XYZ file of C-alpha atoms in Angstrom:
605
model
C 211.809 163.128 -155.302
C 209.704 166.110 -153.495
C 208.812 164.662 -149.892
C 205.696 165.653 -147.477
C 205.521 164.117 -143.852
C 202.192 164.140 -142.333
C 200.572 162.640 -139.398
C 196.810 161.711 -139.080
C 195.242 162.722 -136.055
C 192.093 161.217 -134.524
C 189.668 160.300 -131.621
C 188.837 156.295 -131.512
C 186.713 154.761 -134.273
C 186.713 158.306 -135.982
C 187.791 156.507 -139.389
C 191.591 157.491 -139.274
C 192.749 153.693 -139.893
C 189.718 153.425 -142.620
C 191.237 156.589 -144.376
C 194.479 155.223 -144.682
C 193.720 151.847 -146.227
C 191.447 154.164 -149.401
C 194.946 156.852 -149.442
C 197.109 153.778 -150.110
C 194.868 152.188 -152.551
C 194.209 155.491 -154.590
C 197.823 156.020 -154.490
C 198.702 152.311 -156.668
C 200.423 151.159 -153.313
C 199.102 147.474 -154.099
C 198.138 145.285 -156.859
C 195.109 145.271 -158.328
C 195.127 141.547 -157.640
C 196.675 141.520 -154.237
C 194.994 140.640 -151.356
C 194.709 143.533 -148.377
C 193.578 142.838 -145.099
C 190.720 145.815 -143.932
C 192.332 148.385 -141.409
C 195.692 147.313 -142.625
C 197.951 149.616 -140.739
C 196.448 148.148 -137.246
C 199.030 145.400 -137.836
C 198.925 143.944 -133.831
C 196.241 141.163 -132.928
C 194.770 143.398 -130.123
C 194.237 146.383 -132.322
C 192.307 144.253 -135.029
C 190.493 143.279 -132.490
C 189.605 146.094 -130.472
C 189.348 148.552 -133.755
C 192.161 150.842 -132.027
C 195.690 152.221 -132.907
C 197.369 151.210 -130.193
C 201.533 151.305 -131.670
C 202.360 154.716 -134.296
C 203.116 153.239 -138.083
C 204.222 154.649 -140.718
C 203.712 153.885 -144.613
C 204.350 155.746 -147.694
C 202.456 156.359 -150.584
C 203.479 158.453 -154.246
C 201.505 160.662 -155.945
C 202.224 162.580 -158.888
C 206.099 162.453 -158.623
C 205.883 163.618 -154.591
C 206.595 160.912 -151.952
C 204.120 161.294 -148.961
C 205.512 159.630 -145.410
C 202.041 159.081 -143.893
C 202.436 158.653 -139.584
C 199.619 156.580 -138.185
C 199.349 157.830 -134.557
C 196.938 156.394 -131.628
C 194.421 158.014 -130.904
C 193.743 157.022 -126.736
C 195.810 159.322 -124.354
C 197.062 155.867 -122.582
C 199.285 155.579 -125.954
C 200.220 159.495 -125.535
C 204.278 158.264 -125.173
C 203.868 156.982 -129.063
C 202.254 160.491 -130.220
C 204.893 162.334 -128.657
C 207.925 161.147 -130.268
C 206.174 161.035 -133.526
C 205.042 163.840 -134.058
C 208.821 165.010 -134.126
C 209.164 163.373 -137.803
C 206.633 165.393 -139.678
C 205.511 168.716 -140.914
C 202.170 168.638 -140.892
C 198.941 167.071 -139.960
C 195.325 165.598 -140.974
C 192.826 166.244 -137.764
C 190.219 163.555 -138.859
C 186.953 164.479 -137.323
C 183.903 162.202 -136.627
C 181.132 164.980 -138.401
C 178.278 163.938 -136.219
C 180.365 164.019 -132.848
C 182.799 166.611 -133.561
C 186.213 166.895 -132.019
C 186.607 164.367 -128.174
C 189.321 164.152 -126.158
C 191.759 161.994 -127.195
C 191.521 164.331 -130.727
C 192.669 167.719 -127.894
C 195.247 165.463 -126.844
C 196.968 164.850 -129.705
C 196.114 168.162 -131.676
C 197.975 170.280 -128.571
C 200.861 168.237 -129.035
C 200.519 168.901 -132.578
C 200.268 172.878 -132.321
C 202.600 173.279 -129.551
C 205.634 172.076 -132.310
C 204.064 174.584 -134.916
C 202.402 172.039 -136.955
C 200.173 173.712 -139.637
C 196.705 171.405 -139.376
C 194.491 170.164 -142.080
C 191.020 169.503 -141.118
C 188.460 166.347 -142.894
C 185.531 166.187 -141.716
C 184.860 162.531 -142.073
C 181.656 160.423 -142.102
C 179.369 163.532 -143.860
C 177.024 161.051 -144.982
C 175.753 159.582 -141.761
C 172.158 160.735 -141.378
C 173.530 162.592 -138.414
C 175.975 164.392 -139.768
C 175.896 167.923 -138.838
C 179.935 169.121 -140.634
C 178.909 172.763 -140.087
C 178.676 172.293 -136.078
C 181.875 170.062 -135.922
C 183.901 173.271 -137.675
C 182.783 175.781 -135.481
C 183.823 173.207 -133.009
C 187.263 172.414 -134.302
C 188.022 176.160 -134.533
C 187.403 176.781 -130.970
C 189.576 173.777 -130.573
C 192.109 175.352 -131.552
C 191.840 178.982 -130.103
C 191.598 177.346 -126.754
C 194.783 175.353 -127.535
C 196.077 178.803 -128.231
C 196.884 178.336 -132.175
C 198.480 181.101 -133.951
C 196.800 182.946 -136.315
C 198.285 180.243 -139.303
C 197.344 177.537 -137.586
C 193.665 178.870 -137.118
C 193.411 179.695 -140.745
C 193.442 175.922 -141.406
C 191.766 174.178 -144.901
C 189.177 171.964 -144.585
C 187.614 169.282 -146.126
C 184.643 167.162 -146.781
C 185.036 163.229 -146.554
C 183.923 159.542 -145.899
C 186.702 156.971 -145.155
C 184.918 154.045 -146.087
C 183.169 155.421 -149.348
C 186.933 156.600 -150.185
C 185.704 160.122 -151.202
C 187.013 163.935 -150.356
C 186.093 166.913 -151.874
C 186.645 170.977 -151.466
C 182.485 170.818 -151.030
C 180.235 169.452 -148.942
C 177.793 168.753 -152.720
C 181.030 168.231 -154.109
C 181.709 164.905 -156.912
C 182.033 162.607 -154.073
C 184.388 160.084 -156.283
C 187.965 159.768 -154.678
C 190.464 160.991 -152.423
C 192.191 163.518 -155.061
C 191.284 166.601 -153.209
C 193.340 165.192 -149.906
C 196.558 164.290 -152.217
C 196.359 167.674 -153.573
C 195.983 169.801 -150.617
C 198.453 167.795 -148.269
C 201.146 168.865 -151.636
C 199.845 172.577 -151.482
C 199.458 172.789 -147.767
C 202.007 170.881 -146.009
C 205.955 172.427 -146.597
C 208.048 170.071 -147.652
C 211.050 169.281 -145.078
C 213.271 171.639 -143.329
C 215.975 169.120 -143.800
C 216.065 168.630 -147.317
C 218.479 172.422 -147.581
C 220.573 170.445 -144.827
C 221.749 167.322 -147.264
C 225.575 168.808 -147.376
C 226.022 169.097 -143.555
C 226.897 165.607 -141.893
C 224.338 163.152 -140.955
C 222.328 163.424 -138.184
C 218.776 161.576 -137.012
C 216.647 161.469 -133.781
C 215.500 157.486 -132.852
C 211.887 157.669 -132.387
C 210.148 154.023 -132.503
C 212.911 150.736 -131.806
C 211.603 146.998 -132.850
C 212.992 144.354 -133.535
C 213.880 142.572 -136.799
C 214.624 138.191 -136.134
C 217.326 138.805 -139.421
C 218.622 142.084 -138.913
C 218.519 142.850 -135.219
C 217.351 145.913 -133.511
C 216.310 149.050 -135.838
C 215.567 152.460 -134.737
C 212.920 154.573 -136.930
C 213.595 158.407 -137.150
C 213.674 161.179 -140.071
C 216.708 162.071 -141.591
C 218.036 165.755 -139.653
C 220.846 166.632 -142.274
C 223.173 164.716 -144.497
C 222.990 161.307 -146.398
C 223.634 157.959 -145.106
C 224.746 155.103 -147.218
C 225.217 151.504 -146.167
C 228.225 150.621 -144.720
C 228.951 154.060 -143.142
C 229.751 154.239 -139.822
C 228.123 156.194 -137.124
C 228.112 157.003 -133.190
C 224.771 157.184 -130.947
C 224.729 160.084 -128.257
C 222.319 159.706 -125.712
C 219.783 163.238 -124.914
C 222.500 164.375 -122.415
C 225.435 164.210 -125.362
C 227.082 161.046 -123.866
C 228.237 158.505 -126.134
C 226.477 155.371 -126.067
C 228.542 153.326 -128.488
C 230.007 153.264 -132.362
C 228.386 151.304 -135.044
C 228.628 150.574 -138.718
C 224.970 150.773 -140.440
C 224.305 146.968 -141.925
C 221.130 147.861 -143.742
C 219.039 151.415 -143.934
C 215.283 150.460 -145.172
C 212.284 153.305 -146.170
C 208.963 153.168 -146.405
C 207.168 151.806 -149.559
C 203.292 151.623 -148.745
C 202.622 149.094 -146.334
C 206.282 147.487 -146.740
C 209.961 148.518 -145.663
C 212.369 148.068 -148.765
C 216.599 148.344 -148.458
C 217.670 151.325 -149.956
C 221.713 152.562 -151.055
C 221.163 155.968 -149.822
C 218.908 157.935 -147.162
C 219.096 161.600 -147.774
C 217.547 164.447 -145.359
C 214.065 165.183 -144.771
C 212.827 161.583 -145.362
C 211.735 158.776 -142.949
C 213.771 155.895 -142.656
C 214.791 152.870 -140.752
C 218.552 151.898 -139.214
C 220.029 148.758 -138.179
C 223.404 147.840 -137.108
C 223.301 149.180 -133.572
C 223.443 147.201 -130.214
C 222.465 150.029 -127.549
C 221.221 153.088 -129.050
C 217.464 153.252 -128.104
C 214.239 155.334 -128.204
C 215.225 159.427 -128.513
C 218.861 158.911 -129.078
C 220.615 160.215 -131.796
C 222.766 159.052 -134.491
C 224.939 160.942 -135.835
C 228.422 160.855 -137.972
C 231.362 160.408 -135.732
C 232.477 164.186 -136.027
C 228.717 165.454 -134.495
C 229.239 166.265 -130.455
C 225.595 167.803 -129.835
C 222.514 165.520 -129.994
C 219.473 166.562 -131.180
C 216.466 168.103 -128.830
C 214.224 164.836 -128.015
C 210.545 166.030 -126.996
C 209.601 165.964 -123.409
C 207.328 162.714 -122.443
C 204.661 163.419 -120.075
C 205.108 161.325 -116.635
C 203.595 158.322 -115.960
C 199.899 158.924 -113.806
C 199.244 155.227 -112.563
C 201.150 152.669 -111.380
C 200.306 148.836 -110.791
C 202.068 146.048 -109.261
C 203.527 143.256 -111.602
C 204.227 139.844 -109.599
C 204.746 136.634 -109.886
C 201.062 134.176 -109.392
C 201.537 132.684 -106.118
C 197.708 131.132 -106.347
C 196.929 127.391 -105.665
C 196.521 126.955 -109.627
C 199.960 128.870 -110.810
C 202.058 126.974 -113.825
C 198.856 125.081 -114.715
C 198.378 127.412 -117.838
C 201.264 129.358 -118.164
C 204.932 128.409 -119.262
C 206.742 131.623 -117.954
C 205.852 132.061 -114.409
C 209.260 133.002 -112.803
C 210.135 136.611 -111.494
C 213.064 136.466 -113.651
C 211.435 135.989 -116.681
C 208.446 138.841 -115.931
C 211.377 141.216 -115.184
C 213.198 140.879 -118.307
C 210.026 141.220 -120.235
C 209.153 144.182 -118.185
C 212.169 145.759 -119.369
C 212.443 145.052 -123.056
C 208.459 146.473 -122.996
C 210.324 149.741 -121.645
C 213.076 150.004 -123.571
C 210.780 150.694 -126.458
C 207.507 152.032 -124.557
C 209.096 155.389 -123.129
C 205.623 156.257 -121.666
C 206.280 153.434 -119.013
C 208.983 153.051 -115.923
C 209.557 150.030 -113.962
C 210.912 149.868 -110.554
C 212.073 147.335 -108.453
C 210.129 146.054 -105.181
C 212.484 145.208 -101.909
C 211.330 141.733 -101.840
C 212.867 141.276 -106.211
C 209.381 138.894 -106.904
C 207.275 141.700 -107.580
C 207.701 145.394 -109.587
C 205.718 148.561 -110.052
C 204.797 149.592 -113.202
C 203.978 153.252 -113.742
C 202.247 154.242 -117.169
C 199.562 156.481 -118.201
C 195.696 154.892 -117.560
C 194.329 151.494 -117.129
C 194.077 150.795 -120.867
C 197.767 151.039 -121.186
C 197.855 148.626 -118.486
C 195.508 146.068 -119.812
C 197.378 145.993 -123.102
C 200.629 145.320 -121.434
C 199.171 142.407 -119.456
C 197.100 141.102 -122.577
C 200.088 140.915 -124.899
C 202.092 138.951 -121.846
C 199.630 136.619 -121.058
C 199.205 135.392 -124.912
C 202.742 135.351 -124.748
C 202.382 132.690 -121.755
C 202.806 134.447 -118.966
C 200.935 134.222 -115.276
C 200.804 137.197 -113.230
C 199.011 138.106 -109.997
C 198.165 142.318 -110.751
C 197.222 144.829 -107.878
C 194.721 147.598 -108.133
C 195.862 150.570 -110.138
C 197.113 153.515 -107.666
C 197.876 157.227 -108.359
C 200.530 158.704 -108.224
C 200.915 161.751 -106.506
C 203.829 164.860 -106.517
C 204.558 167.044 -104.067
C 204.752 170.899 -105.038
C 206.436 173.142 -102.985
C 205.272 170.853 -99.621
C 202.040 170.949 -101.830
C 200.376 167.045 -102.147
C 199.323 166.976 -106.061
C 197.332 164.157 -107.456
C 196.191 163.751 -111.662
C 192.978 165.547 -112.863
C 191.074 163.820 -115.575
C 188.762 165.877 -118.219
C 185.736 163.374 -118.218
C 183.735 164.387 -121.391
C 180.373 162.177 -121.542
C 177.287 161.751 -123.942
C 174.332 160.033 -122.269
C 171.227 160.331 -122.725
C 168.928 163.255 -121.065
C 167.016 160.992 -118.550
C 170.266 159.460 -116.853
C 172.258 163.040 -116.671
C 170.942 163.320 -113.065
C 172.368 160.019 -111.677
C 176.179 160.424 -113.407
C 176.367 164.467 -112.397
C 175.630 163.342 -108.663
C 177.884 160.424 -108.840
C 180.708 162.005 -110.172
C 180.405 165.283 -107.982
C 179.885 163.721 -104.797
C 181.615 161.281 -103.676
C 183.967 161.215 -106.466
C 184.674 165.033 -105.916
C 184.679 166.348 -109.584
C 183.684 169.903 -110.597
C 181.320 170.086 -113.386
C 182.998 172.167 -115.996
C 179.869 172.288 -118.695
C 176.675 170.725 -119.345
C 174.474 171.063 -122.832
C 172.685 169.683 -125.519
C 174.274 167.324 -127.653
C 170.939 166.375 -129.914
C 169.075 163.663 -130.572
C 167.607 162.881 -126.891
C 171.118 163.130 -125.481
C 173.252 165.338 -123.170
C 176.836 166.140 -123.350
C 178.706 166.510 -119.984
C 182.379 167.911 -119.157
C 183.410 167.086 -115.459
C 187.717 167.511 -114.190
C 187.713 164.637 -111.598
C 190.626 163.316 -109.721
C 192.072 159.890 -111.714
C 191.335 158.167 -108.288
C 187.521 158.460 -108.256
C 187.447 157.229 -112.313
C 189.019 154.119 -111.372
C 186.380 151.776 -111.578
C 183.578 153.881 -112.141
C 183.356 152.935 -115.854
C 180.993 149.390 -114.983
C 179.090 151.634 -112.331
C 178.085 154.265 -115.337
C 177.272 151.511 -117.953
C 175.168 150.023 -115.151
C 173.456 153.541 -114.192
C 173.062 154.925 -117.892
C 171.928 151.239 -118.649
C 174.725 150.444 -121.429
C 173.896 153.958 -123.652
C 176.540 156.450 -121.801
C 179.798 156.904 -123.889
C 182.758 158.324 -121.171
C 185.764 159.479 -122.477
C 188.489 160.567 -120.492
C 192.271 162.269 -120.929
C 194.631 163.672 -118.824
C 194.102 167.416 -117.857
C 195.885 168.972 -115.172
C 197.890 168.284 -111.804
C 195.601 169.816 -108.599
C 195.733 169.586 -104.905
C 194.774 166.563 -103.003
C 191.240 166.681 -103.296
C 191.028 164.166 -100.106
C 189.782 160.900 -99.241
C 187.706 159.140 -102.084
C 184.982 156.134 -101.367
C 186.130 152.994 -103.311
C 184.281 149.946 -104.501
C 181.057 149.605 -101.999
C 180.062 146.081 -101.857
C 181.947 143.210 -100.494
C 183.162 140.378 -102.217
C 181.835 136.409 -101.710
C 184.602 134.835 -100.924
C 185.624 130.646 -101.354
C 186.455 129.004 -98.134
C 187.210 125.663 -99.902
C 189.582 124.476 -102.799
C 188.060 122.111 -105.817
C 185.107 122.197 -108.096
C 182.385 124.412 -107.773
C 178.919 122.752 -107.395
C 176.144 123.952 -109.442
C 173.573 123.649 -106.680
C 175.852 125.645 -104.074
C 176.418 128.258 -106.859
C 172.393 128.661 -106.647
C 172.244 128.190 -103.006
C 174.714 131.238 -103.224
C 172.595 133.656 -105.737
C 170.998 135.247 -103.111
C 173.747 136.133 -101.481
C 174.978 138.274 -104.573
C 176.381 137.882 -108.215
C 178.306 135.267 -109.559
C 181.868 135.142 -111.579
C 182.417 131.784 -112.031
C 180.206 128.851 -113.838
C 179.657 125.258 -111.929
C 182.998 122.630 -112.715
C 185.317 125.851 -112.135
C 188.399 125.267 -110.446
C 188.377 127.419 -107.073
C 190.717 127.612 -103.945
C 190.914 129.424 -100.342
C 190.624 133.225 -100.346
C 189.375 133.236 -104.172
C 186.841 135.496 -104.862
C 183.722 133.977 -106.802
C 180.879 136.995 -106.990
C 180.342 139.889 -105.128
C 178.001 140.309 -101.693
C 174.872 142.295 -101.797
C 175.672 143.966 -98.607
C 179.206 146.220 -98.015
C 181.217 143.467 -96.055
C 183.165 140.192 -97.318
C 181.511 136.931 -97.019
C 183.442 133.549 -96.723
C 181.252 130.937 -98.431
C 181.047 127.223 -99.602
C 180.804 126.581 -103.406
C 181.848 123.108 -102.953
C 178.883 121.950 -100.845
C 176.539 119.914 -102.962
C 172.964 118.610 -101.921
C 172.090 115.440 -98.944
C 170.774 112.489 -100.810
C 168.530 110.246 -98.668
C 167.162 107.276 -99.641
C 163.227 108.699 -99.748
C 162.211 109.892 -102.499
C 158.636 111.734 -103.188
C 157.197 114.392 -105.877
C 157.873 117.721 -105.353
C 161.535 117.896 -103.480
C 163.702 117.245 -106.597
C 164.113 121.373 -107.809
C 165.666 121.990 -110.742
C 168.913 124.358 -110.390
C 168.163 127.199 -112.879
C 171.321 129.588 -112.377
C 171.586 132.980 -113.332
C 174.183 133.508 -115.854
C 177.378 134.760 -114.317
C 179.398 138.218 -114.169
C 182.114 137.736 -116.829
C 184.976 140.356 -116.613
C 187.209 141.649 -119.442
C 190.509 142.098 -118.210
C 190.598 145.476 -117.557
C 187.228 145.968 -115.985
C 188.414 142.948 -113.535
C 191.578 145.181 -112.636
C 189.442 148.010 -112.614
C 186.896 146.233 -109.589
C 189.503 144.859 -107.050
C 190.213 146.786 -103.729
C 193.216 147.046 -102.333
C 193.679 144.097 -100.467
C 192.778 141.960 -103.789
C 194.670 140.856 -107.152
C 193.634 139.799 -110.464
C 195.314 136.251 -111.314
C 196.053 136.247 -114.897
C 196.964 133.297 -117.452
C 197.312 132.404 -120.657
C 193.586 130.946 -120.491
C 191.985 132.392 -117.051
C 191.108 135.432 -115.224
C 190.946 135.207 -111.534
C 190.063 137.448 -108.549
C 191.516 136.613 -105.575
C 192.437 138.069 -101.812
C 196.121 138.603 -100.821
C 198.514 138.989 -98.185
C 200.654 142.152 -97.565
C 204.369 142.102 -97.090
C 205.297 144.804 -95.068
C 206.925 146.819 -97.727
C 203.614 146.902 -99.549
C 201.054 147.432 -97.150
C 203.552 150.778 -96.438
C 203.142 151.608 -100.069
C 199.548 151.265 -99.803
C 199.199 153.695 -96.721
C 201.555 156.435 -98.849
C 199.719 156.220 -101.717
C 195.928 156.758 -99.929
């Protein structure tokens, strides 16, 4: 059967996952009578929640005798390690392009990645029928795009199409029939060669590992597309790490492809198409396995270093084990690991002390996925403040640059220029009109002075202001940056908080936590009006006396607390502060440091 690999590229909530659910019911993938959950590809409990791709996917879909291997990728930057070993697999991509906000920054991400490896693009301009909808603008848009990314002249001469996801229509035309998705089958057959491999069948097998899970049957399988030869079950194979080392011998026990939103055992995998391998014990993410007579491994793709690093430890709080069943260092270590085994974008290291370890990745979403996946897995974990990571350059101190691009509205642009220029020290890079009442604003600031700005810019653009931010460049050390500038209220008393202390309290600042919560020494419970810290009582309820008159009963009317999602919580702490998490709690709380730490704090500032 003729094969086509593609992968669809797009910013968040552009429609990519939308698009995908209409390409595999246009293509007969399922039943008339079976039952499809919407956004079917975003397969993990956080993504359905969150309406993000957070893990690459693939399916596979038939149409008109040609087998298309569709690639799901994410579209946040933080997921940037997935993108980059998938995009390896394919030979050619969708750009899916919101038509009323044209092309944002996690869409550059992944599109420079994508024209770097010579990928020819196809553009759909999705969501036409919004009322503000302007598909002309969000061209001339996508073309610069791609001159900046310096495209060749191919690439620039890209196709381009008219669409909406949800109505599961594309056409050619803008006026165009509007009645399914034909146009997009055809011109992903037309456009897109079919595999390199495929001429390749008679030389012996070879593949490149890019995704590893886990099957509870079969073991460990390793995803990759076919290099050259065939591969039948039974055959056995060797796995060479990047360097050419051998990692171990194997015999394949099963070899499954892609058929729509299922995997399926097939006899024989031949070159070109996208598969999945089991039988291995080792072999791991950008390995390759070969036949036992192949001595040089394939070229893996080079994964951009982690920017941020946070410290993983064990919750040492007054409450530990009270949610939680996995609380031991042990136990976060080994999950730690397995998590990088098949996440290359993040490294874990060690701490002297063995009860805590530093996690570098690439933002605080990342992060906050990590820790929400382990703590509904029942883990408790205290978490430290994210902190850059810097690189020296020829003696040079280098810190991360972020490209900030952000869409508020024209009466707020004042307040989030002069925030982010002065004491964040960003340059602003361009400022115009984006329509509709609303300004759009480019700033490069250092990833230190967007850590835990995102509340503070809700707060100033009063909830309208839409920040989105990616990776840009590595810069000199821009200097010292101002962090968080209140203090925090701080619990000098362990129990239950008493409603009329709480409101006693009010005026000292805002609240986190509701009456009847649990609270201990050094936990923090809202956050002081004024710059210092602020020890206080929330255990101290009201004298009775035995008089009683009109007028001196009040009634405690309390204002309705500050409730933080995880990662704005790990976003707000200073230094000297963690974020307890369990299973069914988030905590702030003040810490101790060890020696060791309190040296990696003064390196890293």
């Amino acid at each position: 059967m003729d094969i086509r690999n593609i992968a669809i590229i797009a910013h968040v909530d552009h429609g990519k996952t939308t698009l995908v659910d209409e390409l595999l019911k246009q293509s007969g993938a399922f039943r008339e009578n079976q039952a499809v959950a919407e956004r079917a590809m975003d397969s993990n409990d956080i993504e359905r929640e969150r309406g993000i791709t957070i893990l690459a996917k693939c399916t596979s879909v038939e149409w008109k005798g040609t087998r298309i291997n569709i690639v799901d990728t994410p579209g946040h930057a933080d997921f940037g390690g997935e993108v980059e070993r998938i995009l390896s697999m394919v030979d050619g991509v969708v750009l899916l392009v919101d038509a009323a906000e044209g092309p944002m920054p996690q869409t550059k991400f992944v599109t420079s990645k994508a024209l770097a490896l010579g990928l020819k693009p196809i553009v759909v301009l999705n969501k036409v029928d919004k009322p503000d909808a302007e598909p002309d603008r969000a061209l001339d848009e996508c073309f610069d795009l791609f001159a900046s990314l310096d495209a060749n002249d191919e690439q620039l001469d890209f196709p381009h199409l008219y669409a909406s996801g949800r109505s599961g229509w594309c056409d050619a035309e803008l006026d165009g029939p509007r009645k399914n998705l034909d146009a997009l089958f055809e011109l992903v057959v037309k456009h897109v060669e079919a595999p390199k491999q495929i001429a390749a069948k008679n030389e012996p097998f070879r593949m490149l590992a890019t995704t590893l899970s886990a099957d509870p049957f079969i073991g460990r399988i390793l995803t990759g597309r076919v290099e050259s030869g065939t591969l039948r079950t039974g055959d056995s194979l060797k796995a060479l790490s990047r360097k050419g080392d051998k990692i171990e011998n194997f015999r394949v026990t099963k070899i499954l492809a892609f058929r729509g939103l299922a995997q399926a055992p097939i006899d024989v995998a031949e070159a070109g198409d996208i598969v999945t391998v089991a039988g291995m014990t080792k072999a791991t993410v950008a390995d390759t396995l070969c036949d036992v007579s192949v001595e040089e491994p394939i070229d893996a793709q080079p994964i951009d270093p982690p920017t941020i690093s946070v410290l993983f430890g064990i919750n040492d709080s007054p409450l530990a084990g009270r949610d939680g069943k996995k609380v031991q260092s042990r136990v976060i270590r080994d999950r730690l690991m397995k998590e990088a085994e098949t996440n290359v974008a993040i490294k874990i290291e060690d701490t002297p002390g063995g009860e805590a370890f530093i996690v570098s990745g690439r933002g605080e979403l990342q992060m906050g996925v990590l820790i929400e996946n382990m703590r509904r897995e029942g883990f408790e974990l205290s978490i430290s403040r994210p902190q850059v990571i810097f690189r020296d350059v020829d003696g040079q101190r280098m810190e991360p640059i972020e490209e900030a691009t952000i869409d508020v509205d024209d009466e707020y642009t004042g307040v989030v220029v002069e925030k982010l220029t002065g004491p964040r020290k960003g340059d602003l890079v361009e400022m115009r009109p984006a329509g509709a009442g609303k300004t759009r604003i480019v700033m490069h600031v250092p990833s230190r002075g967007l850590i835990g700005y995102h509340g503070e810019f809700l707060t100033d653009t009063r909830g309208s202001g839409v920040l989105n931010r990616i990776f840009h460049s590595w810069a000199p050390y821009k200097g010292p940056i101002q962090g968080r500038r209140q203090g925090v209220l701080i619990s000098m008393e362990n129990g239950q908080a008493v409603a009329y202390a709480l409101w006693n309290l009010e005026e000292r600042g805002k609240m986190f936590i509701n009456p009847q919560a649990d609270v201990y020494e050094g936990m923090i419970i809202g956050e002081h009006s004024r710059d210092n810290d602020l020890e206080v009582n929330p255990l101290k309820g009201k004298k009775l006396t035995n008089v009683r008159a009109s007028g001196t009963d009040e009634a405690v009317r309390l204002t309705p607390p500050v409730v933080m999602s995880l990662e704005q919580a790990i976003a707000y702490i200073d230094d000297d502060e963690l974020v307890e998490v369990t299973p069914n709690a988030i905590r702030l709380r003040k810490r101790f440091l060890d020696p060791h730490e309190r040296k990696r704090m003064a390196k890293a500032s």
